[in-house]
Rosetta silent file (secondary structure, phi, psi, omega in degrees, C-alpha in Angstrom):
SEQUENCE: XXXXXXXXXXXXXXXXXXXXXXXXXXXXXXXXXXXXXXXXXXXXXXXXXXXXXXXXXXXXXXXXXXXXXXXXXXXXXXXXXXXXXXXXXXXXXXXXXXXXXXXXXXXXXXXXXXXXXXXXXXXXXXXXXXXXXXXXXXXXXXXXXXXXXXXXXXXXXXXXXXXXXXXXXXXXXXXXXXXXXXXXXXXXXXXXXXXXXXXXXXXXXXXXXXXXXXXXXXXXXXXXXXXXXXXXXXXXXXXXXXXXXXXXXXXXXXXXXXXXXXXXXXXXXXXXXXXXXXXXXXXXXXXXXXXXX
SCORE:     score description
SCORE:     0.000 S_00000001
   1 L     0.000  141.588 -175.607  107.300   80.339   97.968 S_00000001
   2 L   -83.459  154.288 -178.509  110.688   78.693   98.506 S_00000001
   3 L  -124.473  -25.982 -170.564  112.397   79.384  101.926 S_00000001
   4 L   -81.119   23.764  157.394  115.719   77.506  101.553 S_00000001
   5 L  -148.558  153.069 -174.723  117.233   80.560   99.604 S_00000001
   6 L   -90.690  127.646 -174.975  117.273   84.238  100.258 S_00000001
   7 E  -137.394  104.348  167.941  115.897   86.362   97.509 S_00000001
   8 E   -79.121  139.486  174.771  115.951   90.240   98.197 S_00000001
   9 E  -136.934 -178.605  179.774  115.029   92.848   95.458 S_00000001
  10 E  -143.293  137.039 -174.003  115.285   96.607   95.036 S_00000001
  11 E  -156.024   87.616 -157.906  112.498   98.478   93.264 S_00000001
  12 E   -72.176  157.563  163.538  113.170  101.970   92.321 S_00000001
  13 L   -94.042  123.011 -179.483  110.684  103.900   90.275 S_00000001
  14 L   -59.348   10.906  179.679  111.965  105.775   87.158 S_00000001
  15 L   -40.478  -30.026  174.860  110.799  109.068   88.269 S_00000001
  16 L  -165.895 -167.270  153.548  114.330  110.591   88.378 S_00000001
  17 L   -53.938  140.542  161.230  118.006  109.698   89.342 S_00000001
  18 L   -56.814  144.947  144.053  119.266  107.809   92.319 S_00000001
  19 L  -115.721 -131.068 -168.864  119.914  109.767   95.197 S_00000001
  20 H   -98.634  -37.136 -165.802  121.033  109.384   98.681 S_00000001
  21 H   -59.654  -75.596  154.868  117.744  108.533   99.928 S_00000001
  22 H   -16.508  -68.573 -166.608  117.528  105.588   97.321 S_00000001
  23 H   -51.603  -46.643  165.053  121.000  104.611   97.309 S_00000001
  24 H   -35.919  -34.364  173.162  120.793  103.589  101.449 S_00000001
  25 H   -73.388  -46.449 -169.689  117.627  101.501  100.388 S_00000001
  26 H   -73.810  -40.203  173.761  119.263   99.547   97.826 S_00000001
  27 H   -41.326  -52.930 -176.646  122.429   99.363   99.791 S_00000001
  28 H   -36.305  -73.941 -101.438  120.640   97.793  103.213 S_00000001
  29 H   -99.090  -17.485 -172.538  118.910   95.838  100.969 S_00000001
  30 H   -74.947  -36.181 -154.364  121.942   94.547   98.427 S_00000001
  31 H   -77.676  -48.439  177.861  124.085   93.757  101.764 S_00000001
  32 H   -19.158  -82.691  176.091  121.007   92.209  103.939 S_00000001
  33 H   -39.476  -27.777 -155.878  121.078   89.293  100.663 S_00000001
  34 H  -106.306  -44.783  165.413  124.797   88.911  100.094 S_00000001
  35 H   -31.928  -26.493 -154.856  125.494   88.222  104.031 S_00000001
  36 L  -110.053    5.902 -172.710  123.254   85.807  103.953 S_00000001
  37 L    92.843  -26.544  171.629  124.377   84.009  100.325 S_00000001
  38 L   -22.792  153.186  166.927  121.360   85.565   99.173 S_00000001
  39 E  -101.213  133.066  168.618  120.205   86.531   95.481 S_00000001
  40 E  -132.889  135.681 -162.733  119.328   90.359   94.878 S_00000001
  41 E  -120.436  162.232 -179.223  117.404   91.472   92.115 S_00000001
  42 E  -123.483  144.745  176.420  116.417   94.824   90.640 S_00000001
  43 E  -143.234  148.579  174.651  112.722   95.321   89.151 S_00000001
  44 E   -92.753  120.886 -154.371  111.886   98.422   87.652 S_00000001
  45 L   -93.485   87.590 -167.252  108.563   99.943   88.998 S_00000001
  46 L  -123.182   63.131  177.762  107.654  101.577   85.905 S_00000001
  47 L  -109.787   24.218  178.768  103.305  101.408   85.700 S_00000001
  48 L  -137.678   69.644 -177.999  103.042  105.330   86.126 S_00000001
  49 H   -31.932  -78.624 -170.494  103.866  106.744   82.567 S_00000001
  50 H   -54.438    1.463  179.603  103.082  110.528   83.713 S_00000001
  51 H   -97.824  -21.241 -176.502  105.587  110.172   86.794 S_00000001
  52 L   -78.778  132.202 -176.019  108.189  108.833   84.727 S_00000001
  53 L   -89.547  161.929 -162.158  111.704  110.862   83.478 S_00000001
  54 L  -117.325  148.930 -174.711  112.485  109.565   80.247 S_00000001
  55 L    98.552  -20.216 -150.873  116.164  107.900   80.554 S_00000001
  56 H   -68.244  -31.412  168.660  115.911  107.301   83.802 S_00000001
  57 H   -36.908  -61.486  172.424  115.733  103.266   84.025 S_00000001
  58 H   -88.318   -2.921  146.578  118.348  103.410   82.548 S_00000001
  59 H   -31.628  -83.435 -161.060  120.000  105.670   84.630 S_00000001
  60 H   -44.459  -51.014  162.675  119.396  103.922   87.670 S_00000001
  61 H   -28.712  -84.299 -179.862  120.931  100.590   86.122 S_00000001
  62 H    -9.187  -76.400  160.463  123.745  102.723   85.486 S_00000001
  63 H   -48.324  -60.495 -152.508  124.314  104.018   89.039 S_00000001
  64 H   -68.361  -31.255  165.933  123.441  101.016   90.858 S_00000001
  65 H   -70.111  -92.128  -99.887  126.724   99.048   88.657 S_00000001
  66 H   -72.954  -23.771 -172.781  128.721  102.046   89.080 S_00000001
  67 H   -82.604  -17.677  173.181  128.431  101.471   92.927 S_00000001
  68 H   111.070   29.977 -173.723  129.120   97.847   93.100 S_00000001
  69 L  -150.042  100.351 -126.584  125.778   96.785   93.296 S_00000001
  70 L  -103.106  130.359  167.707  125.551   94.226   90.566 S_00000001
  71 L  -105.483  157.984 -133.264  122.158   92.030   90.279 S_00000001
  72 L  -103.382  -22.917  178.036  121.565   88.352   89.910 S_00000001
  73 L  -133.850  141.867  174.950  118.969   88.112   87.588 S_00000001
  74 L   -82.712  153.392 -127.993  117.517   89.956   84.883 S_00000001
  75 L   -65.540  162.513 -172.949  115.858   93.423   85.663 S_00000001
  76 E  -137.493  118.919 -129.530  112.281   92.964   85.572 S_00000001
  77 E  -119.397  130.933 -174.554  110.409   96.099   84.245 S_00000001
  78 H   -71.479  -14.973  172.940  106.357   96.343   85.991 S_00000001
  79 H   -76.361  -15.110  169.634  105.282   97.045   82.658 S_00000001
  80 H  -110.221   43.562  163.295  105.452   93.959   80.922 S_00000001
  81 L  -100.595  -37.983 -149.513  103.271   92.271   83.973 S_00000001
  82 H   -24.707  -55.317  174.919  100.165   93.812   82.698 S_00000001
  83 H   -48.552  -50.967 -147.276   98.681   90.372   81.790 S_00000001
  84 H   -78.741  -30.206 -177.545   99.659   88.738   84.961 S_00000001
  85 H   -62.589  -36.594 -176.854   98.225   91.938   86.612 S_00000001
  86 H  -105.668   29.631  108.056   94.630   91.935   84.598 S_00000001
  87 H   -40.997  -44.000  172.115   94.768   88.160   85.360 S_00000001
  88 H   -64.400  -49.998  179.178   94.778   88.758   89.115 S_00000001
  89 H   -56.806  -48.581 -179.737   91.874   91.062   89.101 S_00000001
  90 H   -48.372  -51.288  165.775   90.038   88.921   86.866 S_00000001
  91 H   -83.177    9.637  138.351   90.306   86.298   89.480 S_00000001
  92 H   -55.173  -72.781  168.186   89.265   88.480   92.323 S_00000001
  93 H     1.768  -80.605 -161.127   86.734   89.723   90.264 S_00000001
  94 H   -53.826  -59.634 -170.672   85.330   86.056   89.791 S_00000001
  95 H   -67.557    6.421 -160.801   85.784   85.746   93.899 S_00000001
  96 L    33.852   62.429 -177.934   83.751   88.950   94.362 S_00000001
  97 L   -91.536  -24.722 -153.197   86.875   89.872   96.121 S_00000001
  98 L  -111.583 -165.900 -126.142   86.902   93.286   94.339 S_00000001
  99 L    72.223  178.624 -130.250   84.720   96.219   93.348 S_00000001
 100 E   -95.175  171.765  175.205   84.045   99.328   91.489 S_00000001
 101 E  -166.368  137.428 -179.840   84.466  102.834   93.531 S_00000001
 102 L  -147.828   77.393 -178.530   84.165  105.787   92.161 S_00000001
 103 L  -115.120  151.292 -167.935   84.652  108.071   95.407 S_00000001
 104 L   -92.433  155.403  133.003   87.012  111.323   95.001 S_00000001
 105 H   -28.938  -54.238  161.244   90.247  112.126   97.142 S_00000001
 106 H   -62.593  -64.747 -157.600   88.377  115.043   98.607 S_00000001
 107 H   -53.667  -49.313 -170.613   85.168  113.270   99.530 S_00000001
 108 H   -85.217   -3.485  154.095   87.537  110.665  101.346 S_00000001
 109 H   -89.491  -14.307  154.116   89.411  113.208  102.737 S_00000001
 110 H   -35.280  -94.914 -138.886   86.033  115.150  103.982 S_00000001
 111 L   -54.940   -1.997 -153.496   85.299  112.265  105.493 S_00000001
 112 L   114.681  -36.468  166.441   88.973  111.811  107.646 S_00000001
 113 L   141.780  -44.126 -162.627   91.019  110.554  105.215 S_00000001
 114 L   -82.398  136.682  169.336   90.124  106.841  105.386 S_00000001
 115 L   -81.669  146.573 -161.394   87.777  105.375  102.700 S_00000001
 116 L  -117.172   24.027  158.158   85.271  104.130  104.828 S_00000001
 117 L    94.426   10.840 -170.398   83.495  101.262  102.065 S_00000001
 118 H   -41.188  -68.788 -178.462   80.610  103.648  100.696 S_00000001
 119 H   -54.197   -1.249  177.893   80.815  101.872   96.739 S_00000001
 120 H   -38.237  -59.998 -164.689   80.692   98.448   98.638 S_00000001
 121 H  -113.719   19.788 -166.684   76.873   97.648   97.354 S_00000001
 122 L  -107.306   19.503 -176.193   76.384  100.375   94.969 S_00000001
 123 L    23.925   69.662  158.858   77.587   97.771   91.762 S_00000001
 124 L   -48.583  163.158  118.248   79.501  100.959   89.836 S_00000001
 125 L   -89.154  176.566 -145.450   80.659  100.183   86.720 S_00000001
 126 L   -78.502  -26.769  169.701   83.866   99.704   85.735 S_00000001
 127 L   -80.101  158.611  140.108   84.269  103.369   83.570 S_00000001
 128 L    81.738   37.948 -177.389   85.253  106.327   85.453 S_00000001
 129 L  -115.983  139.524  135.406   85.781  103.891   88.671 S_00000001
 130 E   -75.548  162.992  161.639   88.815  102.437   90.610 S_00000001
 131 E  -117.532  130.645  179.362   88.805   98.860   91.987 S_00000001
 132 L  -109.861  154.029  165.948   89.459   98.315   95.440 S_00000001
 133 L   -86.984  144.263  167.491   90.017   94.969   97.100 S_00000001
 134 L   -59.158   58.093 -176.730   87.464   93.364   99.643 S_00000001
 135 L   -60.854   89.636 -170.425   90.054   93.995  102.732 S_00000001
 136 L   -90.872  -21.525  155.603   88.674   90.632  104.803 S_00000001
 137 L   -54.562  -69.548  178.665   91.776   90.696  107.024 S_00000001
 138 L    75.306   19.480 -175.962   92.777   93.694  108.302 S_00000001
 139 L   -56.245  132.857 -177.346   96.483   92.964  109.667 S_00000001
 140 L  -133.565    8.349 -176.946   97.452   95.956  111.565 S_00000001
 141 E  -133.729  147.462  160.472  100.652   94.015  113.705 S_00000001
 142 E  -150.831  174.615  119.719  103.876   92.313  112.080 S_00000001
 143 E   -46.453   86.886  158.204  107.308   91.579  113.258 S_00000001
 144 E  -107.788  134.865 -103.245  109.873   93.737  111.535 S_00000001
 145 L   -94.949  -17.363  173.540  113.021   92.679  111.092 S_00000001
 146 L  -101.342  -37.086  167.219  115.002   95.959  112.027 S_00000001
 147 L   -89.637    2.035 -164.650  112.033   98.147  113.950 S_00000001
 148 E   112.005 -179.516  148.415  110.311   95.577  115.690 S_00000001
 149 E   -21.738  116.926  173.543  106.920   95.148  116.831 S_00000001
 150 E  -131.672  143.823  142.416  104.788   97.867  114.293 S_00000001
 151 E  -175.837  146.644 -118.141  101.374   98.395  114.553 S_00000001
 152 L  -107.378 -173.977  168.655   99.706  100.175  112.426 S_00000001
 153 L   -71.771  140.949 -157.594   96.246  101.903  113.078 S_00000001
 154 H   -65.613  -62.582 -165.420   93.433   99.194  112.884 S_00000001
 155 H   -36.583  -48.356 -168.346   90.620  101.745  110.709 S_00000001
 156 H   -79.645    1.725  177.485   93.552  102.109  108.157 S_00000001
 157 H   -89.662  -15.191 -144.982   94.583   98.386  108.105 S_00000001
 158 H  -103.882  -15.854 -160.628   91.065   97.422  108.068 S_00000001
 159 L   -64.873  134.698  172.614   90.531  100.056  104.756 S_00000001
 160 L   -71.465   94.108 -167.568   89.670   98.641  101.500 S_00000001
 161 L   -39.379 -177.152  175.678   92.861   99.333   99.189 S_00000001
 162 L  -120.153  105.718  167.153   92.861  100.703   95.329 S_00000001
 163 L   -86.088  -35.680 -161.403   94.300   97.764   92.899 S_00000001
 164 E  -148.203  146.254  173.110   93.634   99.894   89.631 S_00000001
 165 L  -123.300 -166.925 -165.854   92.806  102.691   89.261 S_00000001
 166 L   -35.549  -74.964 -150.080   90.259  105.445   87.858 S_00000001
 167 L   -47.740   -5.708 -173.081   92.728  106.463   85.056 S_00000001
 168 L   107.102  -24.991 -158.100   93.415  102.921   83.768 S_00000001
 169 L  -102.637  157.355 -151.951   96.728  102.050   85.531 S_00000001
 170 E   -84.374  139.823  153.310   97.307   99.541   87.931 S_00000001
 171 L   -52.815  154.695 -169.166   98.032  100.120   91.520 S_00000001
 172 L   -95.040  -17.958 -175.433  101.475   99.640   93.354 S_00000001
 173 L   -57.519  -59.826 -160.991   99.674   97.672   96.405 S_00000001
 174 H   -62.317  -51.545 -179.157   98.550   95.279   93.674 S_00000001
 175 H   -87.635   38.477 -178.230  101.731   95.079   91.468 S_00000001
 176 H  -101.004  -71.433  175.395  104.044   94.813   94.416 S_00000001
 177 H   -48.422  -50.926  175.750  102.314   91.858   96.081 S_00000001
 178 H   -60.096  -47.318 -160.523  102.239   90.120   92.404 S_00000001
 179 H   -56.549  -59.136 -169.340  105.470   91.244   91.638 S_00000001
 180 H   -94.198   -6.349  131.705  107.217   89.624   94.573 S_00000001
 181 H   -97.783   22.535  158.904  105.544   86.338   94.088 S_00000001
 182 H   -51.380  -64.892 -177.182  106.121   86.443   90.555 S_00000001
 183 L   -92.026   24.575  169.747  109.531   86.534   91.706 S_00000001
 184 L    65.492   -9.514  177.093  109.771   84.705   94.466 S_00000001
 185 L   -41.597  113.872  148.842  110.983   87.452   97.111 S_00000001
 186 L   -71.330  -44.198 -177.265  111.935   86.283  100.359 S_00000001
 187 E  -158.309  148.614 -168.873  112.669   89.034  102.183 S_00000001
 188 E  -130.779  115.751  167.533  112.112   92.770  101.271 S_00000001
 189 L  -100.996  164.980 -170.950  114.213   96.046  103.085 S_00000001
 190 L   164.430  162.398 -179.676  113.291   99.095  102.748 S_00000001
 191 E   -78.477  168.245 -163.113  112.329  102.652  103.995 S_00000001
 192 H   -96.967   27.064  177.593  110.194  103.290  106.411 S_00000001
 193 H   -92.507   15.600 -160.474  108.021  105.214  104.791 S_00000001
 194 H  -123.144   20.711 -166.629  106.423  102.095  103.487 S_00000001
 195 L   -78.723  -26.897  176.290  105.799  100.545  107.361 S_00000001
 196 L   -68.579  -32.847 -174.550  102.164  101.256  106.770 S_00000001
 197 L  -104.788    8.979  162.393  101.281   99.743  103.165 S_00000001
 198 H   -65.669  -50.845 -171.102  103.175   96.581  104.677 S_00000001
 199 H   -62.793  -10.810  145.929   99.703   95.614  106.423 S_00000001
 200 H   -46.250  -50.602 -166.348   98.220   95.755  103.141 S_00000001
 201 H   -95.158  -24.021  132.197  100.459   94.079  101.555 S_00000001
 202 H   -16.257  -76.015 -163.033   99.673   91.405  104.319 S_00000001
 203 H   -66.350  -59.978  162.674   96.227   91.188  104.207 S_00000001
 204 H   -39.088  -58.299  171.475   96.554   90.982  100.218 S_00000001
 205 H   -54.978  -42.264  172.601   99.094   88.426  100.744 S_00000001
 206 H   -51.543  -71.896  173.018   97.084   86.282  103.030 S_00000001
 207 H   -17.888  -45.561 -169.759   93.827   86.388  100.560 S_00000001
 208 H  -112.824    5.306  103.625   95.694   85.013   98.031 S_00000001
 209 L   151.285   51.937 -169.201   97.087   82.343   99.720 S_00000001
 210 L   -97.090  143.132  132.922  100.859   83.716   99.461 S_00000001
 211 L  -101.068  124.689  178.422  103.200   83.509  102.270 S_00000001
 212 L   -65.654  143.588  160.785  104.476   87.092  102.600 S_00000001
 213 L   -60.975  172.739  164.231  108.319   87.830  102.877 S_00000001
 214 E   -82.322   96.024 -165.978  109.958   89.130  105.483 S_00000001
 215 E   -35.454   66.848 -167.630  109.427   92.592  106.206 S_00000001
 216 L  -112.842  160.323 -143.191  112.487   94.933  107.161 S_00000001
 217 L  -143.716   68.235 -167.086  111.938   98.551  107.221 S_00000001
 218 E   -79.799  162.433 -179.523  115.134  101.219  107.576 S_00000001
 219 L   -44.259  150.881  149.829  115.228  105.007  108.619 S_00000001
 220 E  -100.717  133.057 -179.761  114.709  107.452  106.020 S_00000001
 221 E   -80.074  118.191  176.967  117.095  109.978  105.666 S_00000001
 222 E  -124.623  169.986 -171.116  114.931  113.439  105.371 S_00000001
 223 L   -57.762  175.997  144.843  116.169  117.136  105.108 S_00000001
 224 L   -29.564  -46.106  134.831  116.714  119.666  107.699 S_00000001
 225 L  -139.785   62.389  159.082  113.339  120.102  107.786 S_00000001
 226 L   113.246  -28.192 -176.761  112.320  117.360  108.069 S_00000001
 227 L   -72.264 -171.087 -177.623  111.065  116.304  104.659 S_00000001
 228 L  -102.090  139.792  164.761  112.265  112.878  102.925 S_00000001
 229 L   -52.172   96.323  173.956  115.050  112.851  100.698 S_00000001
 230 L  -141.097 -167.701 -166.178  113.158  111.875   97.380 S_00000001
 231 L   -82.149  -31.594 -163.890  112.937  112.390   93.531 S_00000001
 232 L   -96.146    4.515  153.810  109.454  114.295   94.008 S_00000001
 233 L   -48.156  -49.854  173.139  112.073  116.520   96.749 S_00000001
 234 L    79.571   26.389  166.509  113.855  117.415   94.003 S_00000001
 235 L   -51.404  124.174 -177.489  117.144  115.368   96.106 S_00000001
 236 L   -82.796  130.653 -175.904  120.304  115.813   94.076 S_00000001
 237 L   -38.685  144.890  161.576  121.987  112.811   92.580 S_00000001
 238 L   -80.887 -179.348 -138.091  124.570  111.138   93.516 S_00000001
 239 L  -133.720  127.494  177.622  127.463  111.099   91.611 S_00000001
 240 L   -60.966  -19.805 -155.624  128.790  107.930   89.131 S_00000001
 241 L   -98.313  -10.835  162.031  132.215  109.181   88.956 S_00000001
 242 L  -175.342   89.546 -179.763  132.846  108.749   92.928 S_00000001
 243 L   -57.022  -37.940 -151.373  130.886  106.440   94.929 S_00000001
 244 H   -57.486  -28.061 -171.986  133.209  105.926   97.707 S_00000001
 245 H   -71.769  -32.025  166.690  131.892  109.085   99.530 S_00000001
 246 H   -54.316  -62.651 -167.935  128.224  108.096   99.239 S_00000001
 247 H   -34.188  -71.502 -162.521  129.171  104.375   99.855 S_00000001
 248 H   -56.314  -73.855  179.667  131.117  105.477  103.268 S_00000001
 249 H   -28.225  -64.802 -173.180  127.942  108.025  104.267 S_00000001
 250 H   -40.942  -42.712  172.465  125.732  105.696  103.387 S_00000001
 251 H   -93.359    7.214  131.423  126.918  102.796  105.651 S_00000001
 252 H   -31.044  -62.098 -154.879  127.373  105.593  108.291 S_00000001
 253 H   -86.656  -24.624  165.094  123.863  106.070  108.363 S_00000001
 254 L  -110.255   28.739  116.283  123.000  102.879  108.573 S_00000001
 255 L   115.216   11.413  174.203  124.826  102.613  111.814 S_00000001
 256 L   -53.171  -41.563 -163.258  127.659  100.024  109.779 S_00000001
 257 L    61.807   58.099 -152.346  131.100  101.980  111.028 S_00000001
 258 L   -88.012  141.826  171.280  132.921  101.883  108.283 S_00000001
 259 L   -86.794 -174.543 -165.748  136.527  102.330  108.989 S_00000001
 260 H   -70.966  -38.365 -166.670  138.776  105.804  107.638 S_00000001
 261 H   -67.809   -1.810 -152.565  140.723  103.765  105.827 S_00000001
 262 H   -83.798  -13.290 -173.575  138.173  102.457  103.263 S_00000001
 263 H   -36.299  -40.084  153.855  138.056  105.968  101.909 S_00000001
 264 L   -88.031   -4.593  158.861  141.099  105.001   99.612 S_00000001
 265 L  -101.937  179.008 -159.316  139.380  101.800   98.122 S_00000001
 266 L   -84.190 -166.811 -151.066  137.074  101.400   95.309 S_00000001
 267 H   -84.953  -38.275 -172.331  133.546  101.307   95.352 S_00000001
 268 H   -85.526  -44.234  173.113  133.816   96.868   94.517 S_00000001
 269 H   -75.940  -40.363  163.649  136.128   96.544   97.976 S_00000001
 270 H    -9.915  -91.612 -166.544  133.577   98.983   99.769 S_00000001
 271 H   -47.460  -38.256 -159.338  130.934   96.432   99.189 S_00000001
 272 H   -73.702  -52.789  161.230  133.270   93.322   99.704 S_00000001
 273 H   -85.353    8.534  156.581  133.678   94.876  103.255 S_00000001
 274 H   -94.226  -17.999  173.424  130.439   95.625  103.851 S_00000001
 275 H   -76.334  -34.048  175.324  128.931   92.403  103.120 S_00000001
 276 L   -70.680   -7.159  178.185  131.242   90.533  105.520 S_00000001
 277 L  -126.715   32.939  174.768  130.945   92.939  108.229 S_00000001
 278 L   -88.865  142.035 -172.391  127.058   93.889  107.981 S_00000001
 279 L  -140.060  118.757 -179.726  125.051   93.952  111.087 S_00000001
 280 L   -79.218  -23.245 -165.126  121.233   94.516  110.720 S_00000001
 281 L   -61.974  -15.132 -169.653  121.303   94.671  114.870 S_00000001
 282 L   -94.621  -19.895 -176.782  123.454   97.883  113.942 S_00000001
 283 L   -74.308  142.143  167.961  120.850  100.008  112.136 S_00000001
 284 L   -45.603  130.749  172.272  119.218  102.646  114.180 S_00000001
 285 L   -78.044   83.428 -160.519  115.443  101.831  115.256 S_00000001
 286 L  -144.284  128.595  157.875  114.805  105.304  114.197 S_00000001
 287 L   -79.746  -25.024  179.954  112.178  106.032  111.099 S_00000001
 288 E  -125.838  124.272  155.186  113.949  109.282  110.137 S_00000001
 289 E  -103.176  153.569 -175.938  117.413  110.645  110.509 S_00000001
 290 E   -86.815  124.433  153.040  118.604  114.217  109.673 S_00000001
 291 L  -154.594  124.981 -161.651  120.929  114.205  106.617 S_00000001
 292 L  -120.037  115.298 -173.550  122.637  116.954  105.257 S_00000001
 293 L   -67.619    0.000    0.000  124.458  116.392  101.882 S_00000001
C-alpha cells in the first residue's frame, strides 16, 4: 500500500436512505481526506441482497452530491468483487488458514456469546457451513486516531471470525479488508460502533501481509434512548432539497463550530469552509452523543 497519498472512502450499505447518523460518517470522513489533499471515494457495500431497499444506491449517490460531497473515483459496488472475494478464500483455503463451522447463533450464544473454535478439527464440509478464518493474531490494542488508545477484550479479539457465510454470501470482515486493499485505502473514519471489528480487521490484515490503514473512529449519534441512529432504526432521512441545516448540525456534532453566518450559504461553501477549518483534535472522545432531530 502506497503512503505518500491519502485515500479515505465511505461505505454505506443500501439498506435505506442516508440519514443523520450516516451523513456525520461520510462528512468526518469526506473532510478528514480533503484537509489533507486527500482522495475520497465511495464503495457501495451491497453483498446482502435480503437487507437491501431497491433504489437505494442510488439514492445515496444522490444525497451524498446533493450535499457537496463529490467523489474522486468511480463508485465501487461489493458485488462485482465476488471473484476477488472467492479468490481470497481459495488462498486461505490452500494455507489451511480457514475452515468449515457449522455452529448456530444460539449454541454460541449458550455458550457466552463468543465462538469458542469447536468446528476447528471436526473437517465439516463446505454445505450448510460458514467459513471462519484461523484468527493466529489476536490484536486486541490499536492507536485510534480520534479515541485513542482502544482495547478491545482479548477472548473476542482472539475469536475466529465468519468470512462467508452459511447462506452463500460473503462476510463484511472479509470484503472490507479486501475491499480496502483493492483500493488502496489509507485511512478509514468512521463510527464507533465499528471500534471492535477494527481488531479483526487487524489481525486479517496482518495474515495477509497488508499494512492496515489508519483507524479513526467518531461518536455515534443515538436517540433519546439511547439507541443508534440507523436504517434498521427506522432514522428519518435527511432531506436533498436543504442540506445546509444537516451540514451545520452535523459539523456541530462533530465538535467543528461552525459559525451563524454559514446558515445563508450553500451546501458547496459549507464544505469549502469546513475543509479549511477541520480539526480532528475537535471531535468529542465520546462513542455516543444524544441527538434529537
Amino acid at each position: 500500500m502506497s503512503t505518500t497519498q491519502y485515500r479515505g472512502r465511505f461505505a454505506p450499505s443500501p439498506s435505506g436512505f442516508l440519514h443523520f447518523g450516516s451523513l456525520i460518517a461520510a462528512l468526518a470522513s469526506y473532510l478528514h481526506a480533503k484537509n489533507q489533499q486527500g482522495l475520497w471515494l465511495v464503495r457501495i457495500e451491497d453483498i446482502d441482497p435480503p437487507r437491501e431497499m431497491l433504489g437505494a444506491s442510488a439514492a445515496i449517490l444522490t444525497t451524498l452530491d446533493a450535499y457537496g460531497l463529490h467523489w474522486d473515483e468511480p463508485v465501487l459496488y461489493q458485488s462485482q468483487q465476488s471473484d476477488l472475494y472467492r479468490d481470497v478464500l481459495k488462498q486461505l483455503a490452500e494455507q489451511k488458514l480457514t475452515y468449515h463451522c457449522q455452529c448456530t447463533r444460539a449454541e454460541i450464544k449458550a455458550q457466552g456469546g463468543i465462538y469458542q473454535g469447536q468446528c476447528r478439527k471436526k473437517n465439516h464440509p463446505q454445505t450448510n457451513s460458514a467459513t471462519r478464518f484461523r484468527n493466529l493474531h489476536g490484536i486486541y490494542h490499536y492507536h485510534d486516531l480520534i479515541q485513542g488508545d482502544y482495547f478491545c477484550p482479548q477472548q473476542l479479539a482472539k475469536e475466529d471470525f465468519i468470512l462467508a457465510r452459511k447462506d452463500g454470501l460473503f462476510a463484511y470482515q472479509l470484503a472490507v479488508v479486501v475491499d480496502d486493499i483493492y483500493q488502496n485505502i489509507s485511512h478509514v473514519i468512521r463510527g464507533c460502533d465499528l471500534l471492535d471489528p477494527t481488531v479483526r480487521q487487524l489481525s486479517f490484515y496482518q495474515q495477509l501481509g497488508y499494512q492496515a490503514p489508519q483507524f479513526g473512529h467518531i461518536p455515534l449519534a443515538v436517540d433519546a434512548t439511547g439507541f443508534k441512529l440507523s436504517k434498521q432504526n427506522k432514522a428519518p432521512a435527511i432531506d436533498n432539497n436543504n442540506p445546509t441545516p444537516s451540514l451545520i448540525a452535523a459539523l456541530n456534532f462533530l465538535g467543528q463550530h461552525p459559525p451563524k453566518d454559514l446558515y445563508a450559504y450553500s451546501a458547496t461553501q459549507i464544505i469549502e469552509w469546513a475543509i479549511e477549518n477541520w480539526s480532528t483534535d475537535a471531535i468529542p472522545k465520546q462513542q455516543e452523543i444524544a441527538f434529537c432531530q
